[in-house]
Amino acid sequence: EERKNGTETLLLSSPLNVTQIVMAKFLATATILLIMLAVSLFYPIVATIYGRVIWSSLICTYIGFFLFGLVCIALGIFISSLTEMPILAILISELAMLLLLLMDNMSQTAYLSSIPILSDVLNWFSNQTKFYIFSQGLLRISDLLGYLTEILVFLTWTIISIEKRRWSRG
């Protein structure tokens, strides 16, 4: 959107570096996600009044959902840094998020199972399995590190993409 409106040059010539700009966008969007999740806590609180809620499982599910949301935000920011058209960025981001969810299913196909290294990499980036573990009320360090690694990878690629475009213009 910044490229389309002509404000990208102004943004990139500001005293902030690209990393600070990308992190500000990421944290602003993450704050909106966190507010939405906080508002949705109203329903379990009401359910607690009229019934029983397993809070440990609920909290782990919220943490898993928040982390997967952060991965999706970082992926969306990365893809939007690659294209000038917001609608195209949205469509490609949605497709990429779907692929992130289905990665463990793809890794179990006959063809990809025959390539152990590729299958292991796909399983490691599988978000469906990680979220399932969180939804069972379990917090594993490997799953936390997996989500954090994905976030860092996508944010780093975003910074590299913007820096490359910035320096290729001269």
N, CA and C atoms as an extended XYZ file, in Angstrom:
510
Properties=species:S:1:pos:R:3:atomname:S:1:resname:S:1:resid:I:1 pbc="F F F"
N         0.829       -1.198        0.000 N   GLU     1
C         0.000        0.000        0.000 CA  GLU     1
C         0.870        1.256        0.000 C   GLU     1
N         2.016        1.183        0.719 N   GLU     2
C         2.909        2.348        0.746 CA  GLU     2
C         3.474        2.657       -0.635 C   GLU     2
N         3.804        1.589       -1.391 N   ARG     3
C         4.326        1.817       -2.744 CA  ARG     3
C         3.264        2.435       -3.629 C   ARG     3
N         2.046        1.952       -3.498 N   LYS     4
C         0.943        2.437       -4.329 CA  LYS     4
C         0.641        3.911       -4.045 C   LYS     4
N         0.679        4.305       -2.782 N   ASN     5
C         0.378        5.684       -2.400 CA  ASN     5
C         1.580        6.615       -2.490 C   ASN     5
N         2.764        6.048       -2.749 N   GLY     6
C         3.958        6.870       -2.848 CA  GLY     6
C         4.554        7.260       -1.510 C   GLY     6
N         4.123        6.625       -0.430 N   THR     7
C         4.656        6.965        0.896 CA  THR     7
C         5.809        6.056        1.299 C   THR     7
N         6.125        5.063        0.475 N   GLU     8
C         7.220        4.153        0.809 CA  GLU     8
C         8.555        4.893        0.849 C   GLU     8
N         8.788        5.787       -0.086 N   THR     9
C        10.028        6.552       -0.105 CA  THR     9
C        10.159        7.388        1.159 C   THR     9
N         9.083        8.001        1.551 N   LEU    10
C         9.082        8.795        2.780 CA  LEU    10
C         9.368        7.907        3.989 C   LEU    10
N         8.753        6.729        4.013 N   LEU    11
C         8.938        5.806        5.125 CA  LEU    11
C        10.378        5.302        5.189 C   LEU    11
N        10.939        4.942        4.035 N   LEU    12
C        12.300        4.407        4.016 CA  LEU    12
C        13.364        5.481        4.231 C   LEU    12
N        13.012        6.741        4.026 N   SER    13
C        13.991        7.805        4.266 CA  SER    13
C        13.851        8.387        5.674 C   SER    13
N        12.993        7.808        6.477 N   SER    14
C        12.829        8.270        7.862 CA  SER    14
C        14.054        7.854        8.692 C   SER    14
N        14.205        8.405        9.887 N   PRO    15
C        15.368        8.054       10.712 CA  PRO    15
C        15.329        6.603       11.234 C   PRO    15
N        14.222        5.914       11.036 N   LEU    16
C        14.123        4.520       11.463 CA  LEU    16
C        14.747        3.620       10.405 C   LEU    16
N        15.352        2.522       10.857 N   ASN    17
C        15.855        1.568        9.877 CA  ASN    17
C        14.755        0.576        9.502 C   ASN    17
N        15.006       -0.233        8.507 N   VAL    18
C        13.986       -1.152        7.989 CA  VAL    18
C        13.546       -2.146        9.051 C   VAL    18
N        14.475       -2.614        9.857 N   THR    19
C        14.126       -3.566       10.919 CA  THR    19
C        13.122       -2.955       11.891 C   THR    19
N        13.325       -1.716       12.265 N   GLN    20
C        12.402       -1.050       13.190 CA  GLN    20
C        11.025       -0.866       12.550 C   GLN    20
N        10.991       -0.546       11.273 N   ILE    21
C         9.709       -0.367       10.579 CA  ILE    21
C         8.955       -1.682       10.509 C   ILE    21
N         9.661       -2.752       10.124 N   VAL    22
C         9.024       -4.075       10.019 CA  VAL    22
C         8.547       -4.536       11.391 C   VAL    22
N         9.364       -4.373       12.411 N   MET    23
C         8.968       -4.794       13.758 CA  MET    23
C         7.786       -3.983       14.275 C   MET    23
N         7.738       -2.686       13.948 N   ALA    24
C         6.607       -1.857       14.375 CA  ALA    24
C         5.310       -2.354       13.731 C   ALA    24
N         5.359       -2.665       12.434 N   LYS    25
C         4.159       -3.190       11.762 CA  LYS    25
C         3.753       -4.536       12.353 C   LYS    25
N         4.743       -5.388       12.593 N   PHE    26
C         4.460       -6.706       13.152 CA  PHE    26
C         3.856       -6.589       14.549 C   PHE    26
N         4.451       -5.776       15.405 N   LEU    27
C         3.949       -5.634       16.772 CA  LEU    27
C         2.588       -4.945       16.829 C   LEU    27
N         2.333       -4.014       15.920 N   ALA    28
C         1.016       -3.368       15.880 CA  ALA    28
C        -0.066       -4.388       15.520 C   ALA    28
N         0.214       -5.216       14.536 N   THR    29
C        -0.760       -6.237       14.139 CA  THR    29
C        -0.897       -7.305       15.223 C   THR    29
N         0.213       -7.653       15.866 N   ALA    30
C         0.168       -8.631       16.955 CA  ALA    30
C        -0.655       -8.101       18.126 C   ALA    30
N        -0.589       -6.804       18.365 N   THR    31
C        -1.386       -6.201       19.440 CA  THR    31
C        -2.874       -6.317       19.137 C   THR    31
N        -3.251       -6.106       17.892 N   ILE    32
C        -4.659       -6.257       17.501 CA  ILE    32
C        -5.107       -7.700       17.716 C   ILE    32
N        -4.267       -8.663       17.334 N   LEU    33
C        -4.597      -10.073       17.553 CA  LEU    33
C        -4.755      -10.364       19.042 C   LEU    33
N        -3.861       -9.827       19.847 N   LEU    34
C        -3.923      -10.051       21.292 CA  LEU    34
C        -5.195       -9.452       21.891 C   LEU    34
N        -5.588       -8.279       21.425 N   ILE    35
C        -6.829       -7.658       21.908 CA  ILE    35
C        -8.034       -8.513       21.527 C   ILE    35
N        -8.032       -9.035       20.294 N   MET    36
C        -9.154       -9.899       19.875 CA  MET    36
C        -9.230      -11.154       20.736 C   MET    36
N        -8.078      -11.742       21.046 N   LEU    37
C        -8.083      -12.929       21.894 CA  LEU    37
C        -8.530      -12.588       23.311 C   LEU    37
N        -8.108      -11.444       23.818 N   ALA    38
C        -8.521      -11.033       25.167 CA  ALA    38
C       -10.030      -10.826       25.236 C   ALA    38
N       -10.605      -10.236       24.211 N   VAL    39
C       -12.055      -10.028       24.179 CA  VAL    39
C       -12.783      -11.374       24.124 C   VAL    39
N       -12.205      -12.342       23.405 N   SER    40
C       -12.872      -13.640       23.296 CA  SER    40
C       -12.831      -14.429       24.602 C   SER    40
N       -12.038      -14.005       25.581 N   LEU    41
C       -12.020      -14.667       26.892 CA  LEU    41
C       -13.335      -14.492       27.645 C   LEU    41
N       -14.174      -13.597       27.179 N   PHE    42
C       -15.490      -13.397       27.787 CA  PHE    42
C       -16.283      -14.708       27.800 C   PHE    42
N       -16.215      -15.461       26.723 N   TYR    43
C       -17.007      -16.691       26.608 CA  TYR    43
C       -16.571      -17.776       27.595 C   TYR    43
N       -15.288      -18.060       27.757 N   PRO    44
C       -14.925      -19.042       28.788 CA  PRO    44
C       -15.260      -18.580       30.204 C   PRO    44
N       -15.203      -17.274       30.433 N   ILE    45
C       -15.559      -16.768       31.758 CA  ILE    45
C       -17.039      -17.016       32.035 C   ILE    45
N       -17.879      -16.761       31.034 N   VAL    46
C       -19.311      -17.045       31.187 CA  VAL    46
C       -19.537      -18.539       31.339 C   VAL    46
N       -18.798      -19.344       30.576 N   ALA    47
C       -18.938      -20.803       30.685 CA  ALA    47
C       -18.536      -21.296       32.073 C   ALA    47
N       -17.564      -20.639       32.695 N   THR    48
C       -17.140      -21.010       34.044 CA  THR    48
C       -18.254      -20.771       35.058 C   THR    48
N       -19.036      -19.725       34.837 N   ILE    49
C       -20.134      -19.423       35.746 CA  ILE    49
C       -21.193      -20.529       35.701 C   ILE    49
N       -21.462      -21.054       34.519 N   TYR    50
C       -22.529      -22.046       34.358 CA  TYR    50
C       -22.027      -23.486       34.256 C   TYR    50
N       -20.738      -23.675       34.232 N   GLY    51
C       -20.213      -25.031       34.084 CA  GLY    51
C       -18.757      -25.108       34.496 C   GLY    51
N       -18.052      -26.003       33.845 N   ARG    52
C       -16.659      -26.242       34.199 CA  ARG    52
C       -15.786      -26.019       32.972 C   ARG    52
N       -14.706      -25.301       33.161 N   VAL    53
C       -13.740      -25.047       32.094 CA  VAL    53
C       -12.382      -25.556       32.554 C   VAL    53
N       -11.697      -26.278       31.692 N   ILE    54
C       -10.353      -26.742       31.999 CA  ILE    54
C        -9.396      -25.634       31.576 C   ILE    54
N        -9.030      -24.806       32.539 N   TRP    55
C        -8.275      -23.593       32.243 CA  TRP    55
C        -6.887      -23.864       31.692 C   TRP    55
N        -6.232      -24.922       32.163 N   SER    56
C        -4.880      -25.205       31.663 CA  SER    56
C        -4.917      -25.507       30.165 C   SER    56
N        -5.878      -26.295       29.761 N   SER    57
C        -6.019      -26.600       28.339 CA  SER    57
C        -6.418      -25.366       27.540 C   SER    57
N        -7.318      -24.564       28.108 N   LEU    58
C        -7.775      -23.354       27.433 CA  LEU    58
C        -6.640      -22.353       27.249 C   LEU    58
N        -5.836      -22.169       28.282 N   ILE    59
C        -4.720      -21.220       28.200 CA  ILE    59
C        -3.688      -21.689       27.180 C   ILE    59
N        -3.386      -22.990       27.187 N   CYS    60
C        -2.445      -23.526       26.193 CA  CYS    60
C        -2.991      -23.362       24.774 C   CYS    60
N        -4.281      -23.555       24.599 N   THR    61
C        -4.891      -23.374       23.284 CA  THR    61
C        -4.791      -21.919       22.846 C   THR    61
N        -5.039      -21.006       23.768 N   TYR    62
C        -4.905      -19.583       23.450 CA  TYR    62
C        -3.460      -19.234       23.074 C   TYR    62
N        -2.503      -19.784       23.802 N   ILE    63
C        -1.089      -19.535       23.488 CA  ILE    63
C        -0.766      -20.078       22.095 C   ILE    63
N        -1.221      -21.292       21.806 N   GLY    64
C        -0.984      -21.878       20.484 CA  GLY    64
C        -1.629      -21.077       19.375 C   GLY    64
N        -2.855      -20.638       19.612 N   PHE    65
C        -3.550      -19.830       18.602 CA  PHE    65
C        -2.839      -18.499       18.389 C   PHE    65
N        -2.380      -17.877       19.482 N   PHE    66
C        -1.671      -16.608       19.376 CA  PHE    66
C        -0.361      -16.780       18.604 C   PHE    66
N         0.385      -17.841       18.914 N   LEU    67
C         1.649      -18.078       18.208 CA  LEU    67
C         1.423      -18.377       16.731 C   LEU    67
N         0.394      -19.172       16.424 N   PHE    68
C         0.103      -19.431       15.011 CA  PHE    68
C        -0.349      -18.147       14.324 C   PHE    68
N        -1.093      -17.318       15.032 N   GLY    69
C        -1.482      -16.021       14.476 CA  GLY    69
C        -0.276      -15.148       14.185 C   GLY    69
N         0.727      -15.190       15.071 N   LEU    70
C         1.954      -14.426       14.835 CA  LEU    70
C         2.699      -14.933       13.607 C   LEU    70
N         2.702      -16.252       13.422 N   VAL    71
C         3.322      -16.821       12.218 CA  VAL    71
C         2.597      -16.321       10.976 C   VAL    71
N         1.272      -16.332       11.014 N   CYS    72
C         0.487      -15.863        9.873 CA  CYS    72
C         0.706      -14.374        9.610 C   CYS    72
N         0.831      -13.586       10.662 N   ILE    73
C         1.097      -12.151       10.506 CA  ILE    73
C         2.456      -11.945        9.848 C   ILE    73
N         3.477      -12.648       10.346 N   ALA    74
C         4.823      -12.509        9.780 CA  ALA    74
C         4.844      -12.956        8.319 C   ALA    74
N         4.139      -14.037        8.019 N   LEU    75
C         4.057      -14.517        6.634 CA  LEU    75
C         3.343      -13.500        5.763 C   LEU    75
N         2.260      -12.934        6.234 N   GLY    76
C         1.515      -11.934        5.464 CA  GLY    76
C         2.333      -10.683        5.205 C   GLY    76
N         3.092      -10.239        6.204 N   ILE    77
C         3.949       -9.068        6.018 CA  ILE    77
C         5.027       -9.371        4.985 C   ILE    77
N         5.584      -10.579        5.038 N   PHE    78
C         6.607      -10.960        4.060 CA  PHE    78
C         6.041      -10.965        2.643 C   PHE    78
N         4.909      -11.601        2.468 N   ILE    79
C         4.329      -11.687        1.123 CA  ILE    79
C         3.915      -10.309        0.626 C   ILE    79
N         3.406       -9.462        1.503 N   SER    80
C         3.030       -8.121        1.065 CA  SER    80
C         4.248       -7.283        0.695 C   SER    80
N         5.426       -7.653        1.218 N   SER    81
C         6.638       -6.927        0.832 CA  SER    81
C         7.112       -7.317       -0.560 C   SER    81
N         6.575       -8.400       -1.098 N   LEU    82
C         7.002       -8.882       -2.410 CA  LEU    82
C         6.156       -8.347       -3.565 C   LEU    82
N         4.968       -7.847       -3.262 N   THR    83
C         4.063       -7.422       -4.325 CA  THR    83
C         3.544       -6.013       -4.064 C   THR    83
N         3.146       -5.357       -5.131 N   GLU    84
C         2.606       -3.999       -5.001 CA  GLU    84
C         1.086       -3.997       -4.862 C   GLU    84
N         0.446       -5.109       -5.189 N   MET    85
C        -1.022       -5.153       -5.174 CA  MET    85
C        -1.503       -5.821       -3.881 C   MET    85
N        -2.234       -5.078       -3.041 N   PRO    86
C        -2.697       -5.635       -1.763 CA  PRO    86
C        -3.605       -6.857       -1.925 C   PRO    86
N        -4.474       -6.855       -2.917 N   ILE    87
C        -5.385       -7.999       -3.116 CA  ILE    87
C        -4.604       -9.256       -3.448 C   ILE    87
N        -3.577       -9.118       -4.292 N   LEU    88
C        -2.731      -10.259       -4.638 CA  LEU    88
C        -1.981      -10.758       -3.405 C   LEU    88
N        -1.498       -9.836       -2.590 N   ALA    89
C        -0.798      -10.214       -1.362 CA  ALA    89
C        -1.729      -10.978       -0.417 C   ALA    89
N        -2.975      -10.537       -0.324 N   ILE    90
C        -3.952      -11.224        0.534 CA  ILE    90
C        -4.207      -12.638        0.042 C   ILE    90
N        -4.430      -12.785       -1.258 N   LEU    91
C        -4.715      -14.110       -1.818 CA  LEU    91
C        -3.538      -15.059       -1.660 C   LEU    91
N        -2.333      -14.579       -1.959 N   ILE    92
C        -1.154      -15.431       -1.822 CA  ILE    92
C        -0.908      -15.760       -0.352 C   ILE    92
N        -1.129      -14.798        0.532 N   SER    93
C        -0.951      -15.047        1.970 CA  SER    93
C        -1.921      -16.113        2.467 C   SER    93
N        -3.163      -16.032        2.043 N   GLU    94
C        -4.149      -17.038        2.459 CA  GLU    94
C        -3.758      -18.425        1.962 C   GLU    94
N        -3.290      -18.500        0.732 N   LEU    95
C        -2.851      -19.784        0.181 CA  LEU    95
C        -1.642      -20.302        0.958 C   LEU    95
N        -0.687      -19.422        1.270 N   ALA    96
C         0.502      -19.831        2.027 CA  ALA    96
C         0.134      -20.286        3.437 C   ALA    96
N        -0.825      -19.610        4.071 N   MET    97
C        -1.257      -20.014        5.413 CA  MET    97
C        -1.926      -21.393        5.366 C   MET    97
N        -2.690      -21.641        4.329 N   LEU    98
C        -3.308      -22.953        4.162 CA  LEU    98
C        -2.239      -24.024        3.983 C   LEU    98
N        -1.204      -23.703        3.208 N   LEU    99
C        -0.099      -24.655        3.033 CA  LEU    99
C         0.622      -24.917        4.351 C   LEU    99
N         0.771      -23.890        5.175 N   LEU   100
C         1.388      -24.088        6.490 CA  LEU   100
C         0.570      -25.048        7.350 C   LEU   100
N        -0.744      -24.955        7.231 N   LEU   101
C        -1.601      -25.859        8.002 CA  LEU   101
C        -1.564      -27.289        7.480 C   LEU   101
N        -1.407      -27.428        6.180 N   LEU   102
C        -1.483      -28.756        5.568 CA  LEU   102
C        -0.113      -29.398        5.354 C   LEU   102
N         0.942      -28.774        5.840 N   MET   103
C         2.281      -29.285        5.597 CA  MET   103
C         2.494      -30.692        6.140 C   MET   103
N         1.929      -30.995        7.307 N   ASP   104
C         2.122      -32.342        7.846 CA  ASP   104
C         1.397      -33.379        7.008 C   ASP   104
N         0.256      -33.024        6.419 N   ASN   105
C        -0.437      -33.945        5.527 CA  ASN   105
C         0.373      -34.181        4.252 C   ASN   105
N         1.002      -33.123        3.745 N   MET   106
C         1.816      -33.253        2.533 CA  MET   106
C         3.051      -34.104        2.804 C   MET   106
N         3.636      -33.972        3.995 N   SER   107
C         4.863      -34.713        4.304 CA  SER   107
C         4.602      -36.205        4.434 C   SER   107
N         3.353      -36.600        4.623 N   GLN   108
C         3.029      -38.011        4.785 CA  GLN   108
C         2.605      -38.681        3.486 C   GLN   108
N         2.644      -37.944        2.376 N   THR   109
C         2.326      -38.561        1.091 CA  THR   109
C         3.430      -39.535        0.718 C   THR   109
N         3.119      -40.466       -0.159 N   ALA   110
C         4.071      -41.515       -0.528 CA  ALA   110
C         5.345      -40.929       -1.132 C   ALA   110
N         5.195      -39.939       -1.992 N   TYR   111
C         6.369      -39.374       -2.660 CA  TYR   111
C         7.282      -38.643       -1.679 C   TYR   111
N         6.708      -37.777       -0.859 N   LEU   112
C         7.534      -37.001        0.065 CA  LEU   112
C         8.058      -37.842        1.224 C   LEU   112
N         7.367      -38.907        1.573 N   SER   113
C         7.864      -39.804        2.626 CA  SER   113
C         9.117      -40.529        2.175 C   SER   113
N         9.281      -40.690        0.862 N   SER   114
C        10.464      -41.373        0.344 CA  SER   114
C        11.711      -40.481        0.406 C   SER   114
N        11.530      -39.202        0.666 N   ILE   115
C        12.655      -38.274        0.822 CA  ILE   115
C        12.682      -37.853        2.290 C   ILE   115
N        13.437      -38.565        3.120 N   PRO   116
C        13.366      -38.341        4.575 CA  PRO   116
C        13.725      -36.916        5.010 C   PRO   116
N        14.709      -36.320        4.392 N   ILE   117
C        15.123      -34.975        4.815 CA  ILE   117
C        14.004      -33.970        4.552 C   ILE   117
N        13.415      -34.035        3.367 N   LEU   118
C        12.321      -33.122        3.029 CA  LEU   118
C        11.110      -33.368        3.924 C   LEU   118
N        10.817      -34.616        4.180 N   SER   119
C         9.692      -34.964        5.052 CA  SER   119
C         9.920      -34.431        6.470 C   SER   119
N        11.156      -34.538        6.976 N   ASP   120
C        11.471      -34.029        8.314 CA  ASP   120
C        11.336      -32.513        8.382 C   ASP   120
N        11.794      -31.825        7.344 N   VAL   121
C        11.688      -30.362        7.317 CA  VAL   121
C        10.220      -29.946        7.289 C   VAL   121
N         9.417      -30.604        6.457 N   LEU   122
C         7.990      -30.281        6.391 CA  LEU   122
C         7.302      -30.563        7.720 C   LEU   122
N         7.663      -31.668        8.361 N   ASN   123
C         7.080      -31.979        9.673 CA  ASN   123
C         7.474      -30.941       10.708 C   ASN   123
N         8.704      -30.442       10.632 N   TRP   124
C         9.148      -29.458       11.605 CA  TRP   124
C         8.395      -28.144       11.445 C   TRP   124
N         8.064      -27.789       10.208 N   PHE   125
C         7.322      -26.555        9.962 CA  PHE   125
C         5.808      -26.771       10.013 C   PHE   125
N         5.380      -27.969       10.367 N   SER   126
C         3.957      -28.282       10.425 CA  SER   126
C         3.296      -27.551       11.585 C   SER   126
N         2.364      -26.693       11.274 N   ASN   127
C         1.683      -25.930       12.320 CA  ASN   127
C         0.477      -26.656       12.877 C   ASN   127
N        -0.112      -27.533       12.107 N   GLN   128
C        -1.287      -28.266       12.570 CA  GLN   128
C        -0.922      -29.171       13.745 C   GLN   128
N         0.189      -29.867       13.645 N   THR   129
C         0.621      -30.755       14.721 CA  THR   129
C         0.977      -29.949       15.971 C   THR   129
N         1.693      -28.836       15.785 N   LYS   130
C         2.053      -27.994       16.931 CA  LYS   130
C         0.804      -27.480       17.640 C   LYS   130
N        -0.156      -27.006       16.857 N   PHE   131
C        -1.374      -26.479       17.471 CA  PHE   131
C        -2.155      -27.582       18.171 C   PHE   131
N        -2.172      -28.775       17.609 N   TYR   132
C        -2.872      -29.889       18.241 CA  TYR   132
C        -2.281      -30.179       19.622 C   TYR   132
N        -0.956      -30.142       19.722 N   ILE   133
C        -0.296      -30.369       21.014 CA  ILE   133
C        -0.703      -29.283       22.012 C   ILE   133
N        -0.723      -28.026       21.558 N   PHE   134
C        -1.149      -26.928       22.431 CA  PHE   134
C        -2.599      -27.113       22.869 C   PHE   134
N        -3.454      -27.537       21.963 N   SER   135
C        -4.874      -27.675       22.289 CA  SER   135
C        -5.132      -28.817       23.273 C   SER   135
N        -4.174      -29.711       23.416 N   GLN   136
C        -4.291      -30.788       24.402 CA  GLN   136
C        -3.844      -30.330       25.788 C   GLN   136
N        -3.393      -29.068       25.894 N   GLY   137
C        -2.964      -28.540       27.179 CA  GLY   137
C        -1.493      -28.769       27.464 C   GLY   137
N        -0.728      -29.085       26.425 N   LEU   138
C         0.697      -29.360       26.598 CA  LEU   138
C         1.533      -28.234       26.004 C   LEU   138
N         2.544      -27.818       26.731 N   LEU   139
C         3.499      -26.827       26.236 CA  LEU   139
C         4.836      -27.527       26.052 C   LEU   139
N         5.250      -27.672       24.791 N   ARG   140
C         6.558      -28.263       24.522 CA  ARG   140
C         7.493      -27.170       24.029 C   ARG   140
N         8.705      -27.200       24.522 N   ILE   141
C         9.705      -26.210       24.115 CA  ILE   141
C         9.956      -26.298       22.613 C   ILE   141
N         9.963      -27.501       22.057 N   SER   142
C        10.222      -27.656       20.621 CA  SER   142
C         9.141      -26.961       19.787 C   SER   142
N         7.899      -27.020       20.244 N   ASP   143
C         6.821      -26.346       19.513 CA  ASP   143
C         6.939      -24.836       19.633 C   ASP   143
N         7.271      -24.355       20.836 N   LEU   144
C         7.490      -22.916       21.019 CA  LEU   144
C         8.628      -22.430       20.124 C   LEU   144
N         9.734      -23.176       20.107 N   LEU   145
C        10.866      -22.803       19.265 CA  LEU   145
C        10.508      -22.878       17.780 C   LEU   145
N         9.676      -23.843       17.422 N   GLY   146
C         9.246      -23.952       16.030 CA  GLY   146
C         8.471      -22.718       15.586 C   GLY   146
N         7.519      -22.302       16.400 N   TYR   147
C         6.745      -21.098       16.065 CA  TYR   147
C         7.655      -19.865       16.016 C   TYR   147
N         8.511      -19.722       17.019 N   LEU   148
C         9.393      -18.551       17.066 CA  LEU   148
C        10.362      -18.537       15.887 C   LEU   148
N        10.841      -19.706       15.487 N   THR   149
C        11.736      -19.782       14.329 CA  THR   149
C        11.017      -19.349       13.062 C   THR   149
N         9.800      -19.824       12.873 N   GLU   150
C         9.033      -19.427       11.689 CA  GLU   150
C         8.816      -17.916       11.661 C   GLU   150
N         8.475      -17.348       12.811 N   ILE   151
C         8.262      -15.900       12.885 CA  ILE   151
C         9.543      -15.159       12.513 C   ILE   151
N        10.655      -15.577       13.094 N   LEU   152
C        11.930      -14.922       12.809 CA  LEU   152
C        12.342      -15.074       11.349 C   LEU   152
N        12.110      -16.236       10.783 N   VAL   153
C        12.462      -16.463        9.368 CA  VAL   153
C        11.657      -15.528        8.467 C   VAL   153
N        10.352      -15.467        8.674 N   PHE   154
C         9.521      -14.619        7.817 CA  PHE   154
C         9.835      -13.137        8.005 C   PHE   154
N        10.088      -12.710        9.236 N   LEU   155
C        10.434      -11.303        9.465 CA  LEU   155
C        11.799      -10.967        8.873 C   LEU   155
N        12.742      -11.887        8.975 N   THR   156
C        14.062      -11.669        8.373 CA  THR   156
C        13.957      -11.580        6.863 C   THR   156
N        13.173      -12.471        6.255 N   TRP   157
C        12.979      -12.418        4.798 CA  TRP   157
C        12.315      -11.107        4.390 C   TRP   157
N        11.412      -10.610        5.221 N   THR   158
C        10.765       -9.323        4.921 CA  THR   158
C        11.789       -8.199        4.925 C   THR   158
N        12.623       -8.181        5.934 N   ILE   159
C        13.655       -7.142        6.029 CA  ILE   159
C        14.597       -7.221        4.825 C   ILE   159
N        15.011       -8.428        4.468 N   ILE   160
C        15.897       -8.612        3.320 CA  ILE   160
C        15.214       -8.152        2.039 C   ILE   160
N        13.940       -8.493        1.883 N   SER   161
C        13.195       -8.107        0.681 CA  SER   161
C        13.104       -6.589        0.539 C   SER   161
N        12.796       -5.922        1.620 N   ILE   162
C        12.671       -4.453        1.577 CA  ILE   162
C        14.031       -3.805        1.358 C   ILE   162
N        15.051       -4.307        2.057 N   GLU   163
C        16.399       -3.763        1.868 CA  GLU   163
C        16.878       -3.954        0.436 C   GLU   163
N        16.612       -5.115       -0.150 N   LYS   164
C        17.017       -5.376       -1.534 CA  LYS   164
C        16.339       -4.389       -2.488 C   LYS   164
N        15.053       -4.193       -2.289 N   ARG   165
C        14.325       -3.247       -3.151 CA  ARG   165
C        14.823       -1.828       -2.920 C   ARG   165
N        15.102       -1.504       -1.688 N   ARG   166
C        15.574       -0.157       -1.349 CA  ARG   166
C        16.919        0.145       -2.019 C   ARG   166
N        17.852       -0.797       -1.975 N   TRP   167
C        19.183       -0.549       -2.528 CA  TRP   167
C        19.239       -0.758       -4.026 C   TRP   167
N        18.307       -1.505       -4.599 N   SER   168
C        18.313       -1.698       -6.059 CA  SER   168
C        17.804       -0.461       -6.788 C   SER   168
N        17.073        0.399       -6.073 N   ARG   169
C        16.590        1.641       -6.671 CA  ARG   169
C        17.691        2.693       -6.779 C   ARG   169
N        18.659        2.580       -5.913 N   GLY   170
C        19.774        3.527       -5.983 CA  GLY   170
C        19.600        4.637       -5.106 C   GLY   170
